[in-house]
Amino acid sequence: MHYNPKTFNIPELKGISQETITEHLGLYSGYVKHVNLINDKIAAFSSDIANNSYAIAEMQRRLGFEFGGMRNHEYYFAQFEGGTKNMPEGKLKTMMEKQWGSLASWYDRFAHIALTRGVGWAMLYIDRSTDQLVQTWVDEQHLGQLPDMDLVLAVDMWEHSYMLDYPPSRKKEYLTAVFTNLNWDVVATRVN
Ligand SMILES: [Fe+2]
């Protein structure tokens, strides 16, 4: 199974440099490349499972990291396409207000998750089985992803997302910049 890297039409952003985006897109391509590499290697090694079982198992273990890195970034970069758009009226806004009282209090909770120590992602999902929003922290690319949920908002909190623009002690400013540039139309469409 092969994946092609997606392309993103990202406008000039406020508070996140073009250099950061260029470097970051390069990292994203690396995840796609490694998903393909793992799938190819597993297929090749499977011709002799008896001798390659440990290697196959380790590559299988690594797939979650690489696949998460691929898919998470596709959600992340798509959120900047089309430029800044405010939260539209509709299902997402209604759900946030119902669950957190207001968009401001939702943001406070989400920002708190995003500022978790370590590298990973702040994630907002929709649970289709209960039609509720759920948010959490994901370590690295994959540890803590909630199964059977659809991603709604993915905010990369790895240091590579902001280190060219902000030192680690100012990562909150990067987070603010993400939301300054967010196209909420793209995000809101994901709950439909
Ligand atoms: Fe990243």
Short mmCIF file of C-alpha atoms and ligand atoms in Angstrom, two decimals:
data_model
loop_
_atom_site.label_atom_id
_atom_site.label_comp_id
_atom_site.label_asym_id
_atom_site.label_seq_id
_atom_site.Cartn_x
_atom_site.Cartn_y
_atom_site.Cartn_z
CA MET A 1 0.00 0.00 0.00
CA HIS A 2 1.48 3.33 -1.08
CA TYR A 3 0.61 6.88 -0.13
CA ASN A 4 1.49 10.03 -2.01
CA PRO A 5 2.39 13.19 -0.08
CA LYS A 6 -0.40 15.74 -0.26
CA THR A 7 0.25 19.30 -1.33
CA PHE A 8 -1.08 22.25 0.62
CA ASN A 9 -1.79 25.77 -0.53
CA ILE A 10 -0.74 27.64 2.60
CA PRO A 11 -0.85 31.44 2.50
CA GLU A 12 1.64 33.66 4.31
CA LEU A 13 0.97 33.18 8.00
CA LYS A 14 1.15 35.61 10.89
CA GLY A 15 3.61 34.50 13.55
CA ILE A 16 4.69 31.30 11.76
CA SER A 17 7.44 31.85 9.21
CA GLN A 18 7.59 30.50 5.71
CA GLU A 19 10.86 28.83 6.67
CA THR A 20 9.08 26.92 9.44
CA ILE A 21 6.33 25.78 7.08
CA THR A 22 8.85 24.71 4.43
CA GLU A 23 10.91 22.71 6.95
CA HIS A 24 7.75 21.26 8.46
CA LEU A 25 6.37 20.16 5.08
CA GLY A 26 9.70 18.41 4.54
CA LEU A 27 9.24 16.52 7.78
CA TYR A 28 5.72 15.57 6.71
CA SER A 29 7.09 14.14 3.46
CA GLY A 30 9.46 12.06 5.56
CA TYR A 31 6.55 10.46 7.39
CA VAL A 32 4.85 9.54 4.11
CA LYS A 33 8.12 8.13 2.81
CA HIS A 34 8.57 6.01 5.92
CA VAL A 35 5.00 4.68 5.87
CA ASN A 36 5.69 3.50 2.33
CA LEU A 37 9.11 2.15 3.31
CA ILE A 38 7.67 0.13 6.21
CA ASN A 39 4.92 -1.32 4.04
CA ASP A 40 7.43 -2.26 1.34
CA LYS A 41 9.86 -3.81 3.82
CA ILE A 42 7.16 -5.80 5.60
CA ALA A 43 6.02 -7.17 2.25
CA ALA A 44 9.57 -8.11 1.28
CA PHE A 45 10.49 -9.59 4.68
CA SER A 46 7.28 -11.61 4.72
CA SER A 47 8.70 -13.99 2.11
CA ASP A 48 10.71 -15.48 4.97
CA ILE A 49 8.66 -14.88 8.12
CA ALA A 50 10.55 -17.46 10.18
CA ASN A 51 13.85 -15.61 9.84
CA ASN A 52 12.40 -12.09 9.81
CA SER A 53 9.72 -12.29 12.48
CA TYR A 54 11.45 -9.93 14.94
CA ALA A 55 12.21 -7.36 12.26
CA ILE A 56 8.65 -7.51 10.93
CA ALA A 57 7.22 -7.09 14.42
CA GLU A 58 9.38 -4.04 15.09
CA MET A 59 8.41 -2.45 11.79
CA GLN A 60 4.78 -3.20 12.54
CA ARG A 61 5.23 -1.49 15.92
CA ARG A 62 6.75 1.54 14.18
CA LEU A 63 3.91 1.89 11.67
CA GLY A 64 1.66 3.67 14.18
CA PHE A 65 4.27 6.40 14.67
CA GLU A 66 4.92 6.98 10.99
CA PHE A 67 1.29 6.68 9.93
CA GLY A 68 0.20 9.05 12.69
CA GLY A 69 2.89 11.50 11.59
CA MET A 70 1.57 11.36 8.06
CA ARG A 71 -2.11 11.72 8.80
CA ASN A 72 -1.82 14.22 11.69
CA HIS A 73 0.15 16.62 9.54
CA GLU A 74 -2.39 16.35 6.71
CA TYR A 75 -5.04 17.59 9.12
CA TYR A 76 -2.72 20.27 10.51
CA PHE A 77 -1.60 21.85 7.22
CA ALA A 78 -5.09 21.73 5.67
CA GLN A 79 -6.30 23.93 8.53
CA PHE A 80 -4.22 26.85 7.20
CA GLU A 81 -5.40 26.59 3.59
CA GLY A 82 -7.65 29.41 2.49
CA GLY A 83 -6.43 31.81 5.17
CA THR A 84 -7.95 32.88 8.45
CA LYS A 85 -11.68 32.24 8.79
CA ASN A 86 -13.69 32.72 11.96
CA MET A 87 -15.80 29.96 13.46
CA PRO A 88 -18.92 29.70 11.30
CA GLU A 89 -22.40 29.23 12.72
CA GLY A 90 -23.30 25.56 12.68
CA LYS A 91 -22.79 22.19 14.28
CA LEU A 92 -19.24 22.60 15.63
CA LYS A 93 -19.94 25.94 17.27
CA THR A 94 -23.18 24.63 18.75
CA MET A 95 -21.46 21.52 20.12
CA MET A 96 -18.62 23.52 21.68
CA GLU A 97 -21.02 25.94 23.34
CA LYS A 98 -23.15 23.09 24.63
CA GLN A 99 -20.21 21.11 26.02
CA TRP A 100 -17.96 23.90 27.29
CA GLY A 101 -20.38 26.79 27.79
CA SER A 102 -18.64 29.13 25.35
CA LEU A 103 -15.96 29.13 22.69
CA ALA A 104 -13.68 31.01 25.08
CA SER A 105 -13.93 28.34 27.75
CA TRP A 106 -13.42 25.63 25.14
CA TYR A 107 -10.25 27.43 24.04
CA ASP A 108 -8.97 27.68 27.62
CA ARG A 109 -9.29 23.92 28.02
CA PHE A 110 -7.81 23.13 24.63
CA ALA A 111 -4.86 25.50 25.16
CA HIS A 112 -4.18 23.84 28.50
CA ILE A 113 -3.95 20.48 26.73
CA ALA A 114 -1.72 21.97 24.02
CA LEU A 115 0.76 23.22 26.61
CA THR A 116 1.30 19.72 28.01
CA ARG A 117 4.98 19.08 28.61
CA GLY A 118 6.61 17.02 25.90
CA VAL A 119 6.25 16.62 22.16
CA GLY A 120 2.95 15.65 20.64
CA TRP A 121 -0.42 16.95 19.58
CA ALA A 122 -3.46 18.64 21.00
CA MET A 123 -6.39 16.88 19.39
CA LEU A 124 -10.11 17.53 19.15
CA TYR A 125 -12.20 14.66 17.89
CA ILE A 126 -15.85 13.93 17.29
CA ASP A 127 -17.23 10.69 18.70
CA ARG A 128 -19.88 9.76 16.15
CA SER A 129 -21.35 7.08 18.38
CA THR A 130 -22.43 9.66 20.97
CA ASP A 131 -22.23 12.79 18.79
CA GLN A 132 -19.93 14.49 21.26
CA LEU A 133 -16.62 16.26 21.03
CA VAL A 134 -13.65 14.79 22.87
CA GLN A 135 -10.20 16.30 23.21
CA THR A 136 -6.91 14.97 24.45
CA TRP A 137 -3.14 15.06 24.26
CA VAL A 138 -1.31 12.63 21.97
CA ASP A 139 2.33 11.87 22.72
CA GLU A 140 4.61 11.76 19.68
CA GLN A 141 2.31 10.94 16.73
CA HIS A 142 0.31 8.03 18.00
CA LEU A 143 0.42 7.38 21.74
CA GLY A 144 -2.94 8.28 23.17
CA GLN A 145 -4.88 8.57 19.92
CA LEU A 146 -8.47 7.73 20.71
CA PRO A 147 -9.83 4.88 18.61
CA ASP A 148 -13.01 5.17 16.58
CA MET A 149 -12.95 8.95 16.64
CA ASP A 150 -12.81 11.37 13.73
CA LEU A 151 -10.22 14.14 13.96
CA VAL A 152 -11.64 17.65 13.94
CA LEU A 153 -8.69 19.83 14.96
CA ALA A 154 -5.03 18.79 15.14
CA VAL A 155 -2.45 21.17 16.59
CA ASP A 156 1.18 20.12 16.31
CA MET A 157 3.06 20.89 19.53
CA TRP A 158 6.38 19.33 18.53
CA GLU A 159 9.22 21.83 18.87
CA HIS A 160 9.88 21.67 15.12
CA SER A 161 6.54 23.47 14.69
CA TYR A 162 7.87 26.68 16.23
CA MET A 163 11.57 26.55 17.13
CA LEU A 164 12.64 28.73 14.19
CA ASP A 165 10.18 31.40 15.36
CA TYR A 166 9.98 31.03 19.15
CA PRO A 167 12.10 29.53 21.93
CA PRO A 168 10.42 26.73 23.91
CA SER A 169 9.58 29.13 26.75
CA ARG A 170 7.35 31.06 24.31
CA LYS A 171 5.47 28.16 22.75
CA LYS A 172 2.23 29.74 23.92
CA GLU A 173 2.83 32.46 21.32
CA TYR A 174 3.07 29.78 18.64
CA LEU A 175 -0.22 28.34 19.83
CA THR A 176 -1.80 31.80 19.58
CA ALA A 177 -0.38 32.10 16.05
CA VAL A 178 -1.94 28.76 15.06
CA PHE A 179 -5.35 30.06 16.08
CA THR A 180 -4.74 33.46 14.46
CA ASN A 181 -4.23 31.72 11.13
CA LEU A 182 -6.78 28.93 11.50
CA ASN A 183 -9.40 28.44 8.83
CA TRP A 184 -12.35 27.46 11.02
CA ASP A 185 -14.44 26.67 7.92
CA VAL A 186 -12.09 23.73 7.22
CA VAL A 187 -12.24 22.59 10.84
CA ALA A 188 -16.03 22.96 11.16
CA THR A 189 -16.65 20.96 7.99
CA ARG A 190 -15.06 17.93 9.64
CA VAL A 191 -17.97 17.42 12.05
CA ASN A 192 -20.55 17.28 9.27
FE FE B 1 5.10 18.28 12.93
#
